[in-house]
Amino acid sequence: MSLTPKDKATVKLFWGRMSGKAELIGADALSRMLAVYPQTKTYFSHWKSLSPGSPDVKKHGKTIMMGIGDAVTKMDDLERGLLTLSELHAFKLRVDPTNFKLLSLNILVVMAIMFPDDFTPMAHLAVDKFLCALALALSEKYR
Amino acid sequence: MVEWTDSERAIITSIFSNLDYEEIGRKSLCRCLIVYPWTQRYFGGFGNLYNAETILCNPLIAAHGTKILHGLDRALKNMDDIKNTYAELSLLHSDKLHVDPDNFRLLADCLTVVIAAKMGPAFTVDTQVAWQKFLSVVVSALGRQYH
């Protein structure tokens, strides 16, 4: 399921349109994930508030999107590009990799809302492949 | 038994009342077949599925999408007993169609994306929570009779 040149071009195109609203998008996707999949809240028990719009959610949404934006620039070698992040997730955060799928779905939902006409099935396919590849690279160091 | 709040019932009823079953059914099934191409294994008798364009124009797929939405409508009309409402449908998918139940989740995710695109900002966090709860009950009921 590796990324074709067309997939990469599609992802870069959408990222270009999203990067200006990265914080909003990240916060929205994260809020949706926390609400729809309450088990994901277990990773954030140290936050004061988990409600949409809370400072912690906004800040972390931005952090996540910055990470994804970085991954977009390293699409040709995600495993090497995301080495540090993978080590962070593996040894410190220890997020069960199943959860990457849950966040990915919510990023796709936010994109569908933002780009109702342009987020075609082919675009969805490209972005989903990218997010899957990203998740794989992130879990590279787990074991 | 699944407990539904009044708010959840209202949200789900409202979503369905504003849905064009043909449009959403066709779009969701096509999206599933394109984004998750292995799901095409169940549609061998449905004509040309060669690429995204042919899938999107395929009338048999469109008709089946509508059928799926009408199936969901049955769940809507029997929200307090989706498990039993879908018992026969579950057996059909298990014994006759031999569909891997994981595929139900894939189609459910595509439905969510299509409805998010349709509703735009009206697809709020609360709306999504209720909608995905409904779909997860449907998916669970569909897999219930597998043996």
PDB file of N, CA and C in Angstrom, chain B residues 49-134:
ATOM      1  N   LEU B  49     -15.907  -2.798 -12.527  1.00  0.00           N
ATOM      2  CA  LEU B  49     -15.397  -2.062 -11.358  1.00  0.00           C
ATOM      3  C   LEU B  49     -13.932  -1.722 -11.599  1.00  0.00           C
ATOM      4  N   TYR B  50     -13.595  -1.530 -12.863  1.00  0.00           N
ATOM      5  CA  TYR B  50     -12.183  -1.438 -13.265  1.00  0.00           C
ATOM      6  C   TYR B  50     -11.421  -0.301 -12.601  1.00  0.00           C
ATOM      7  N   ASN B  51     -12.058   0.874 -12.504  1.00  0.00           N
ATOM      8  CA  ASN B  51     -11.389   2.005 -11.844  1.00  0.00           C
ATOM      9  C   ASN B  51     -12.443   2.898 -11.201  1.00  0.00           C
ATOM     10  N   ALA B  52     -11.984   3.984 -10.595  1.00  0.00           N
ATOM     11  CA  ALA B  52     -12.899   4.854  -9.837  1.00  0.00           C
ATOM     12  C   ALA B  52     -14.027   5.375 -10.723  1.00  0.00           C
ATOM     13  N   GLU B  53     -13.682   5.770 -11.956  1.00  0.00           N
ATOM     14  CA  GLU B  53     -14.697   6.340 -12.853  1.00  0.00           C
ATOM     15  C   GLU B  53     -15.787   5.325 -13.161  1.00  0.00           C
ATOM     16  N   THR B  54     -15.384   4.077 -13.474  1.00  0.00           N
ATOM     17  CA  THR B  54     -16.390   3.077 -13.832  1.00  0.00           C
ATOM     18  C   THR B  54     -17.224   2.699 -12.612  1.00  0.00           C
ATOM     19  N   ILE B  55     -16.589   2.658 -11.444  1.00  0.00           N
ATOM     20  CA  ILE B  55     -17.342   2.362 -10.218  1.00  0.00           C
ATOM     21  C   ILE B  55     -18.402   3.437  -9.988  1.00  0.00           C
ATOM     22  N   LEU B  56     -17.988   4.706 -10.141  1.00  0.00           N
ATOM     23  CA  LEU B  56     -18.907   5.824  -9.879  1.00  0.00           C
ATOM     24  C   LEU B  56     -20.070   5.851 -10.864  1.00  0.00           C
ATOM     25  N   CYS B  57     -19.875   5.266 -12.054  1.00  0.00           N
ATOM     26  CA  CYS B  57     -20.953   5.263 -13.065  1.00  0.00           C
ATOM     27  C   CYS B  57     -21.742   3.966 -13.098  1.00  0.00           C
ATOM     28  N   ASN B  58     -21.351   3.012 -12.268  1.00  0.00           N
ATOM     29  CA  ASN B  58     -21.963   1.672 -12.326  1.00  0.00           C
ATOM     30  C   ASN B  58     -23.367   1.667 -11.719  1.00  0.00           C
ATOM     31  N   PRO B  59     -24.396   1.372 -12.551  1.00  0.00           N
ATOM     32  CA  PRO B  59     -25.776   1.438 -12.056  1.00  0.00           C
ATOM     33  C   PRO B  59     -26.108   0.348 -11.036  1.00  0.00           C
ATOM     34  N   LEU B  60     -25.446  -0.810 -11.157  1.00  0.00           N
ATOM     35  CA  LEU B  60     -25.718  -1.894 -10.202  1.00  0.00           C
ATOM     36  C   LEU B  60     -25.199  -1.517  -8.810  1.00  0.00           C
ATOM     37  N   ILE B  61     -24.050  -0.861  -8.788  1.00  0.00           N
ATOM     38  CA  ILE B  61     -23.490  -0.400  -7.513  1.00  0.00           C
ATOM     39  C   ILE B  61     -24.396   0.679  -6.917  1.00  0.00           C
ATOM     40  N   ALA B  62     -24.851   1.580  -7.760  1.00  0.00           N
ATOM     41  CA  ALA B  62     -25.742   2.652  -7.299  1.00  0.00           C
ATOM     42  C   ALA B  62     -26.999   2.058  -6.671  1.00  0.00           C
ATOM     43  N   ALA B  63     -27.574   1.058  -7.351  1.00  0.00           N
ATOM     44  CA  ALA B  63     -28.799   0.435  -6.846  1.00  0.00           C
ATOM     45  C   ALA B  63     -28.532  -0.252  -5.512  1.00  0.00           C
ATOM     46  N   HIS B  64     -27.353  -0.863  -5.409  1.00  0.00           N
ATOM     47  CA  HIS B  64     -27.044  -1.564  -4.158  1.00  0.00           C
ATOM     48  C   HIS B  64     -26.818  -0.593  -3.016  1.00  0.00           C
ATOM     49  N   GLY B  65     -26.252   0.574  -3.347  1.00  0.00           N
ATOM     50  CA  GLY B  65     -26.071   1.622  -2.341  1.00  0.00           C
ATOM     51  C   GLY B  65     -27.404   2.044  -1.754  1.00  0.00           C
ATOM     52  N   THR B  66     -28.385   2.207  -2.632  1.00  0.00           N
ATOM     53  CA  THR B  66     -29.733   2.593  -2.186  1.00  0.00           C
ATOM     54  C   THR B  66     -30.302   1.506  -1.281  1.00  0.00           C
ATOM     55  N   LYS B  67     -30.076   0.260  -1.670  1.00  0.00           N
ATOM     56  CA  LYS B  67     -30.578  -0.881  -0.884  1.00  0.00           C
ATOM     57  C   LYS B  67     -30.003  -0.841   0.534  1.00  0.00           C
ATOM     58  N   ILE B  68     -28.707  -0.531   0.612  1.00  0.00           N
ATOM     59  CA  ILE B  68     -28.034  -0.462   1.917  1.00  0.00           C
ATOM     60  C   ILE B  68     -28.673   0.612   2.790  1.00  0.00           C
ATOM     61  N   LEU B  69     -28.928   1.782   2.196  1.00  0.00           N
ATOM     62  CA  LEU B  69     -29.551   2.872   2.959  1.00  0.00           C
ATOM     63  C   LEU B  69     -30.941   2.492   3.459  1.00  0.00           C
ATOM     64  N   HIS B  70     -31.685   1.782   2.621  1.00  0.00           N
ATOM     65  CA  HIS B  70     -33.006   1.325   3.062  1.00  0.00           C
ATOM     66  C   HIS B  70     -32.879   0.306   4.192  1.00  0.00           C
ATOM     67  N   GLY B  71     -31.791  -0.461   4.143  1.00  0.00           N
ATOM     68  CA  GLY B  71     -31.518  -1.384   5.246  1.00  0.00           C
ATOM     69  C   GLY B  71     -31.263  -0.629   6.539  1.00  0.00           C
ATOM     70  N   LEU B  72     -30.521   0.477   6.439  1.00  0.00           N
ATOM     71  CA  LEU B  72     -30.250   1.313   7.615  1.00  0.00           C
ATOM     72  C   LEU B  72     -31.531   1.951   8.127  1.00  0.00           C
ATOM     73  N   ASP B  73     -32.420   2.246   7.201  1.00  0.00           N
ATOM     74  CA  ASP B  73     -33.713   2.832   7.555  1.00  0.00           C
ATOM     75  C   ASP B  73     -34.485   1.899   8.487  1.00  0.00           C
ATOM     76  N   ARG B  74     -34.338   0.591   8.235  1.00  0.00           N
ATOM     77  CA  ARG B  74     -35.008  -0.397   9.099  1.00  0.00           C
ATOM     78  C   ARG B  74     -34.459  -0.313  10.517  1.00  0.00           C
ATOM     79  N   ALA B  75     -33.168  -0.081  10.621  1.00  0.00           N
ATOM     80  CA  ALA B  75     -32.560   0.056  11.951  1.00  0.00           C
ATOM     81  C   ALA B  75     -33.085   1.308  12.631  1.00  0.00           C
ATOM     82  N   LEU B  76     -33.222   2.384  11.835  1.00  0.00           N
ATOM     83  CA  LEU B  76     -33.752   3.646  12.361  1.00  0.00           C
ATOM     84  C   LEU B  76     -35.152   3.435  12.932  1.00  0.00           C
ATOM     85  N   LYS B  77     -35.966   2.689  12.185  1.00  0.00           N
ATOM     86  CA  LYS B  77     -37.369   2.499  12.596  1.00  0.00           C
ATOM     87  C   LYS B  77     -37.511   1.502  13.755  1.00  0.00           C
ATOM     88  N   ASN B  78     -36.407   0.791  14.064  1.00  0.00           N
ATOM     89  CA  ASN B  78     -36.450  -0.178  15.171  1.00  0.00           C
ATOM     90  C   ASN B  78     -35.255   0.025  16.082  1.00  0.00           C
ATOM     91  N   MET B  79     -35.009   1.282  16.435  1.00  0.00           N
ATOM     92  CA  MET B  79     -33.785   1.624  17.158  1.00  0.00           C
ATOM     93  C   MET B  79     -33.647   0.910  18.495  1.00  0.00           C
ATOM     94  N   ASP B  80     -34.780   0.505  19.067  1.00  0.00           N
ATOM     95  CA  ASP B  80     -34.703  -0.153  20.371  1.00  0.00           C
ATOM     96  C   ASP B  80     -34.464  -1.645  20.271  1.00  0.00           C
ATOM     97  N   ASP B  81     -34.438  -2.163  19.052  1.00  0.00           N
ATOM     98  CA  ASP B  81     -34.157  -3.596  18.914  1.00  0.00           C
ATOM     99  C   ASP B  81     -33.483  -3.888  17.585  1.00  0.00           C
ATOM    100  N   ILE B  82     -32.373  -3.212  17.358  1.00  0.00           N
ATOM    101  CA  ILE B  82     -31.659  -3.388  16.089  1.00  0.00           C
ATOM    102  C   ILE B  82     -31.114  -4.800  15.980  1.00  0.00           C
ATOM    103  N   LYS B  83     -30.706  -5.351  17.128  1.00  0.00           N
ATOM    104  CA  LYS B  83     -30.119  -6.693  17.119  1.00  0.00           C
ATOM    105  C   LYS B  83     -31.073  -7.713  16.502  1.00  0.00           C
ATOM    106  N   ASN B  84     -32.322  -7.727  16.951  1.00  0.00           N
ATOM    107  CA  ASN B  84     -33.269  -8.700  16.414  1.00  0.00           C
ATOM    108  C   ASN B  84     -33.774  -8.331  15.027  1.00  0.00           C
ATOM    109  N   THR B  85     -33.884  -7.024  14.789  1.00  0.00           N
ATOM    110  CA  THR B  85     -34.320  -6.563  13.453  1.00  0.00           C
ATOM    111  C   THR B  85     -33.348  -7.066  12.393  1.00  0.00           C
ATOM    112  N   TYR B  86     -32.056  -7.130  12.748  1.00  0.00           N
ATOM    113  CA  TYR B  86     -31.030  -7.503  11.777  1.00  0.00           C
ATOM    114  C   TYR B  86     -30.624  -8.979  11.839  1.00  0.00           C
ATOM    115  N   ALA B  87     -31.320  -9.780  12.641  1.00  0.00           N
ATOM    116  CA  ALA B  87     -30.886 -11.174  12.823  1.00  0.00           C
ATOM    117  C   ALA B  87     -30.778 -11.913  11.488  1.00  0.00           C
ATOM    118  N   GLU B  88     -31.841 -11.775  10.679  1.00  0.00           N
ATOM    119  CA  GLU B  88     -31.826 -12.485   9.388  1.00  0.00           C
ATOM    120  C   GLU B  88     -30.765 -11.921   8.447  1.00  0.00           C
ATOM    121  N   LEU B  89     -30.638 -10.613   8.460  1.00  0.00           N
ATOM    122  CA  LEU B  89     -29.658  -9.939   7.602  1.00  0.00           C
ATOM    123  C   LEU B  89     -28.248 -10.368   7.989  1.00  0.00           C
ATOM    124  N   SER B  90     -28.045 -10.558   9.289  1.00  0.00           N
ATOM    125  CA  SER B  90     -26.738 -10.982   9.777  1.00  0.00           C
ATOM    126  C   SER B  90     -26.410 -12.393   9.279  1.00  0.00           C
ATOM    127  N   LEU B  91     -27.409 -13.274   9.371  1.00  0.00           N
ATOM    128  CA  LEU B  91     -27.219 -14.650   8.886  1.00  0.00           C
ATOM    129  C   LEU B  91     -26.931 -14.651   7.387  1.00  0.00           C
ATOM    130  N   LEU B  92     -27.642 -13.794   6.663  1.00  0.00           N
ATOM    131  CA  LEU B  92     -27.438 -13.683   5.211  1.00  0.00           C
ATOM    132  C   LEU B  92     -25.985 -13.299   4.901  1.00  0.00           C
ATOM    133  N   HIS B  93     -25.480 -12.283   5.607  1.00  0.00           N
ATOM    134  CA  HIS B  93     -24.117 -11.810   5.355  1.00  0.00           C
ATOM    135  C   HIS B  93     -23.088 -12.862   5.753  1.00  0.00           C
ATOM    136  N   SER B  94     -23.438 -13.660   6.773  1.00  0.00           N
ATOM    137  CA  SER B  94     -22.512 -14.695   7.247  1.00  0.00           C
ATOM    138  C   SER B  94     -22.547 -15.934   6.356  1.00  0.00           C
ATOM    139  N   ASP B  95     -23.748 -16.493   6.197  1.00  0.00           N
ATOM    140  CA  ASP B  95     -23.858 -17.818   5.577  1.00  0.00           C
ATOM    141  C   ASP B  95     -23.932 -17.788   4.063  1.00  0.00           C
ATOM    142  N   LYS B  96     -24.504 -16.712   3.517  1.00  0.00           N
ATOM    143  CA  LYS B  96     -24.693 -16.703   2.066  1.00  0.00           C
ATOM    144  C   LYS B  96     -23.669 -15.797   1.382  1.00  0.00           C
ATOM    145  N   LEU B  97     -23.509 -14.589   1.923  1.00  0.00           N
ATOM    146  CA  LEU B  97     -22.628 -13.627   1.269  1.00  0.00           C
ATOM    147  C   LEU B  97     -21.171 -13.766   1.702  1.00  0.00           C
ATOM    148  N   HIS B  98     -20.957 -14.384   2.871  1.00  0.00           N
ATOM    149  CA  HIS B  98     -19.615 -14.614   3.412  1.00  0.00           C
ATOM    150  C   HIS B  98     -18.797 -13.328   3.468  1.00  0.00           C
ATOM    151  N   VAL B  99     -19.389 -12.282   4.033  1.00  0.00           N
ATOM    152  CA  VAL B  99     -18.703 -10.992   4.149  1.00  0.00           C
ATOM    153  C   VAL B  99     -17.934 -10.941   5.464  1.00  0.00           C
ATOM    154  N   ASP B 100     -16.628 -10.629   5.385  1.00  0.00           N
ATOM    155  CA  ASP B 100     -15.842 -10.418   6.602  1.00  0.00           C
ATOM    156  C   ASP B 100     -16.456  -9.217   7.350  1.00  0.00           C
ATOM    157  N   PRO B 101     -16.868  -9.412   8.611  1.00  0.00           N
ATOM    158  CA  PRO B 101     -17.548  -8.322   9.329  1.00  0.00           C
ATOM    159  C   PRO B 101     -16.723  -7.045   9.463  1.00  0.00           C
ATOM    160  N   ASP B 102     -15.413  -7.149   9.303  1.00  0.00           N
ATOM    161  CA  ASP B 102     -14.616  -5.920   9.388  1.00  0.00           C
ATOM    162  C   ASP B 102     -15.016  -4.937   8.291  1.00  0.00           C
ATOM    163  N   ASN B 103     -15.551  -5.495   7.201  1.00  0.00           N
ATOM    164  CA  ASN B 103     -15.960  -4.630   6.094  1.00  0.00           C
ATOM    165  C   ASN B 103     -17.133  -3.722   6.460  1.00  0.00           C
ATOM    166  N   PHE B 104     -17.944  -4.153   7.434  1.00  0.00           N
ATOM    167  CA  PHE B 104     -19.070  -3.315   7.844  1.00  0.00           C
ATOM    168  C   PHE B 104     -18.545  -2.001   8.408  1.00  0.00           C
ATOM    169  N   ARG B 105     -17.436  -2.133   9.158  1.00  0.00           N
ATOM    170  CA  ARG B 105     -16.841  -0.930   9.760  1.00  0.00           C
ATOM    171  C   ARG B 105     -16.293  -0.010   8.665  1.00  0.00           C
ATOM    172  N   LEU B 106     -15.694  -0.602   7.632  1.00  0.00           N
ATOM    173  CA  LEU B 106     -15.137   0.208   6.543  1.00  0.00           C
ATOM    174  C   LEU B 106     -16.243   0.987   5.841  1.00  0.00           C
ATOM    175  N   LEU B 107     -17.356   0.315   5.563  1.00  0.00           N
ATOM    176  CA  LEU B 107     -18.478   0.993   4.909  1.00  0.00           C
ATOM    177  C   LEU B 107     -19.048   2.063   5.837  1.00  0.00           C
ATOM    178  N   ALA B 108     -19.131   1.742   7.123  1.00  0.00           N
ATOM    179  CA  ALA B 108     -19.639   2.716   8.096  1.00  0.00           C
ATOM    180  C   ALA B 108     -18.775   3.979   8.097  1.00  0.00           C
ATOM    181  N   ASP B 109     -17.457   3.805   8.031  1.00  0.00           N
ATOM    182  CA  ASP B 109     -16.555   4.961   8.015  1.00  0.00           C
ATOM    183  C   ASP B 109     -16.783   5.794   6.749  1.00  0.00           C
ATOM    184  N   CYS B 110     -16.989   5.128   5.613  1.00  0.00           N
ATOM    185  CA  CYS B 110     -17.242   5.863   4.365  1.00  0.00           C
ATOM    186  C   CYS B 110     -18.570   6.613   4.442  1.00  0.00           C
ATOM    187  N   LEU B 111     -19.574   5.985   5.041  1.00  0.00           N
ATOM    188  CA  LEU B 111     -20.870   6.647   5.230  1.00  0.00           C
ATOM    189  C   LEU B 111     -20.680   7.916   6.053  1.00  0.00           C
ATOM    190  N   THR B 112     -19.871   7.817   7.106  1.00  0.00           N
ATOM    191  CA  THR B 112     -19.632   8.966   7.984  1.00  0.00           C
ATOM    192  C   THR B 112     -18.976  10.102   7.210  1.00  0.00           C
ATOM    193  N   VAL B 113     -17.979   9.781   6.384  1.00  0.00           N
ATOM    194  CA  VAL B 113     -17.283  10.807   5.604  1.00  0.00           C
ATOM    195  C   VAL B 113     -18.244  11.461   4.603  1.00  0.00           C
ATOM    196  N   VAL B 114     -19.074  10.658   3.949  1.00  0.00           N
ATOM    197  CA  VAL B 114     -20.014  11.187   2.951  1.00  0.00           C
ATOM    198  C   VAL B 114     -21.046  12.100   3.622  1.00  0.00           C
ATOM    199  N   ILE B 115     -21.524  11.684   4.773  1.00  0.00           N
ATOM    200  CA  ILE B 115     -22.515  12.502   5.479  1.00  0.00           C
ATOM    201  C   ILE B 115     -21.871  13.781   6.030  1.00  0.00           C
ATOM    202  N   ALA B 116     -20.612  13.682   6.459  1.00  0.00           N
ATOM    203  CA  ALA B 116     -19.898  14.878   6.928  1.00  0.00           C
ATOM    204  C   ALA B 116     -19.776  15.890   5.795  1.00  0.00           C
ATOM    205  N   ALA B 117     -19.453  15.388   4.586  1.00  0.00           N
ATOM    206  CA  ALA B 117     -19.331  16.275   3.422  1.00  0.00           C
ATOM    207  C   ALA B 117     -20.680  16.909   3.103  1.00  0.00           C
ATOM    208  N   LYS B 118     -21.736  16.128   3.210  1.00  0.00           N
ATOM    209  CA  LYS B 118     -23.078  16.610   2.881  1.00  0.00           C
ATOM    210  C   LYS B 118     -23.545  17.664   3.878  1.00  0.00           C
ATOM    211  N   MET B 119     -23.334  17.381   5.172  1.00  0.00           N
ATOM    212  CA  MET B 119     -23.868  18.270   6.224  1.00  0.00           C
ATOM    213  C   MET B 119     -22.951  19.447   6.539  1.00  0.00           C
ATOM    214  N   GLY B 120     -21.655  19.310   6.191  1.00  0.00           N
ATOM    215  CA  GLY B 120     -20.729  20.404   6.474  1.00  0.00           C
ATOM    216  C   GLY B 120     -20.635  20.685   7.959  1.00  0.00           C
ATOM    217  N   PRO B 121     -20.522  21.971   8.328  1.00  0.00           N
ATOM    218  CA  PRO B 121     -20.379  22.334   9.742  1.00  0.00           C
ATOM    219  C   PRO B 121     -21.557  21.861  10.622  1.00  0.00           C
ATOM    220  N   ALA B 122     -22.695  21.555  10.008  1.00  0.00           N
ATOM    221  CA  ALA B 122     -23.826  21.039  10.789  1.00  0.00           C
ATOM    222  C   ALA B 122     -23.522  19.654  11.357  1.00  0.00           C
ATOM    223  N   PHE B 123     -22.503  19.016  10.827  1.00  0.00           N
ATOM    224  CA  PHE B 123     -22.075  17.712  11.357  1.00  0.00           C
ATOM    225  C   PHE B 123     -21.177  17.995  12.552  1.00  0.00           C
ATOM    226  N   THR B 124     -21.787  18.447  13.617  1.00  0.00           N
ATOM    227  CA  THR B 124     -21.059  18.862  14.826  1.00  0.00           C
ATOM    228  C   THR B 124     -20.500  17.640  15.546  1.00  0.00           C
ATOM    229  N   VAL B 125     -19.721  17.891  16.586  1.00  0.00           N
ATOM    230  CA  VAL B 125     -19.158  16.803  17.391  1.00  0.00           C
ATOM    231  C   VAL B 125     -20.289  15.942  17.962  1.00  0.00           C
ATOM    232  N   ASP B 126     -21.315  16.587  18.531  1.00  0.00           N
ATOM    233  CA  ASP B 126     -22.431  15.829  19.117  1.00  0.00           C
ATOM    234  C   ASP B 126     -23.165  15.008  18.071  1.00  0.00           C
ATOM    235  N   THR B 127     -23.317  15.583  16.893  1.00  0.00           N
ATOM    236  CA  THR B 127     -23.994  14.870  15.798  1.00  0.00           C
ATOM    237  C   THR B 127     -23.170  13.640  15.423  1.00  0.00           C
ATOM    238  N   GLN B 128     -21.860  13.837  15.303  1.00  0.00           N
ATOM    239  CA  GLN B 128     -20.989  12.728  14.918  1.00  0.00           C
ATOM    240  C   GLN B 128     -21.019  11.624  15.971  1.00  0.00           C
ATOM    241  N   VAL B 129     -21.024  12.004  17.248  1.00  0.00           N
ATOM    242  CA  VAL B 129     -21.057  11.007  18.329  1.00  0.00           C
ATOM    243  C   VAL B 129     -22.308  10.138  18.205  1.00  0.00           C
ATOM    244  N   ALA B 130     -23.464  10.795  18.028  1.00  0.00           N
ATOM    245  CA  ALA B 130     -24.729  10.055  17.919  1.00  0.00           C
ATOM    246  C   ALA B 130     -24.732   9.175  16.671  1.00  0.00           C
ATOM    247  N   TRP B 131     -24.285   9.751  15.559  1.00  0.00           N
ATOM    248  CA  TRP B 131     -24.279   9.036  14.283  1.00  0.00           C
ATOM    249  C   TRP B 131     -23.396   7.799  14.349  1.00  0.00           C
ATOM    250  N   GLN B 132     -22.192   7.943  14.893  1.00  0.00           N
ATOM    251  CA  GLN B 132     -21.264   6.811  14.960  1.00  0.00           C
ATOM    252  C   GLN B 132     -21.725   5.774  15.979  1.00  0.00           C
ATOM    253  N   LYS B 133     -22.422   6.226  17.026  1.00  0.00           N
ATOM    254  CA  LYS B 133     -22.998   5.259  17.977  1.00  0.00           C
ATOM    255  C   LYS B 133     -24.040   4.405  17.254  1.00  0.00           C
ATOM    256  N   PHE B 134     -24.886   5.054  16.462  1.00  0.00           N
ATOM    257  CA  PHE B 134     -25.909   4.337  15.695  1.00  0.00           C
ATOM    258  C   PHE B 134     -25.245   3.316  14.764  1.00  0.00           C
TER     259      PHE B 134
END
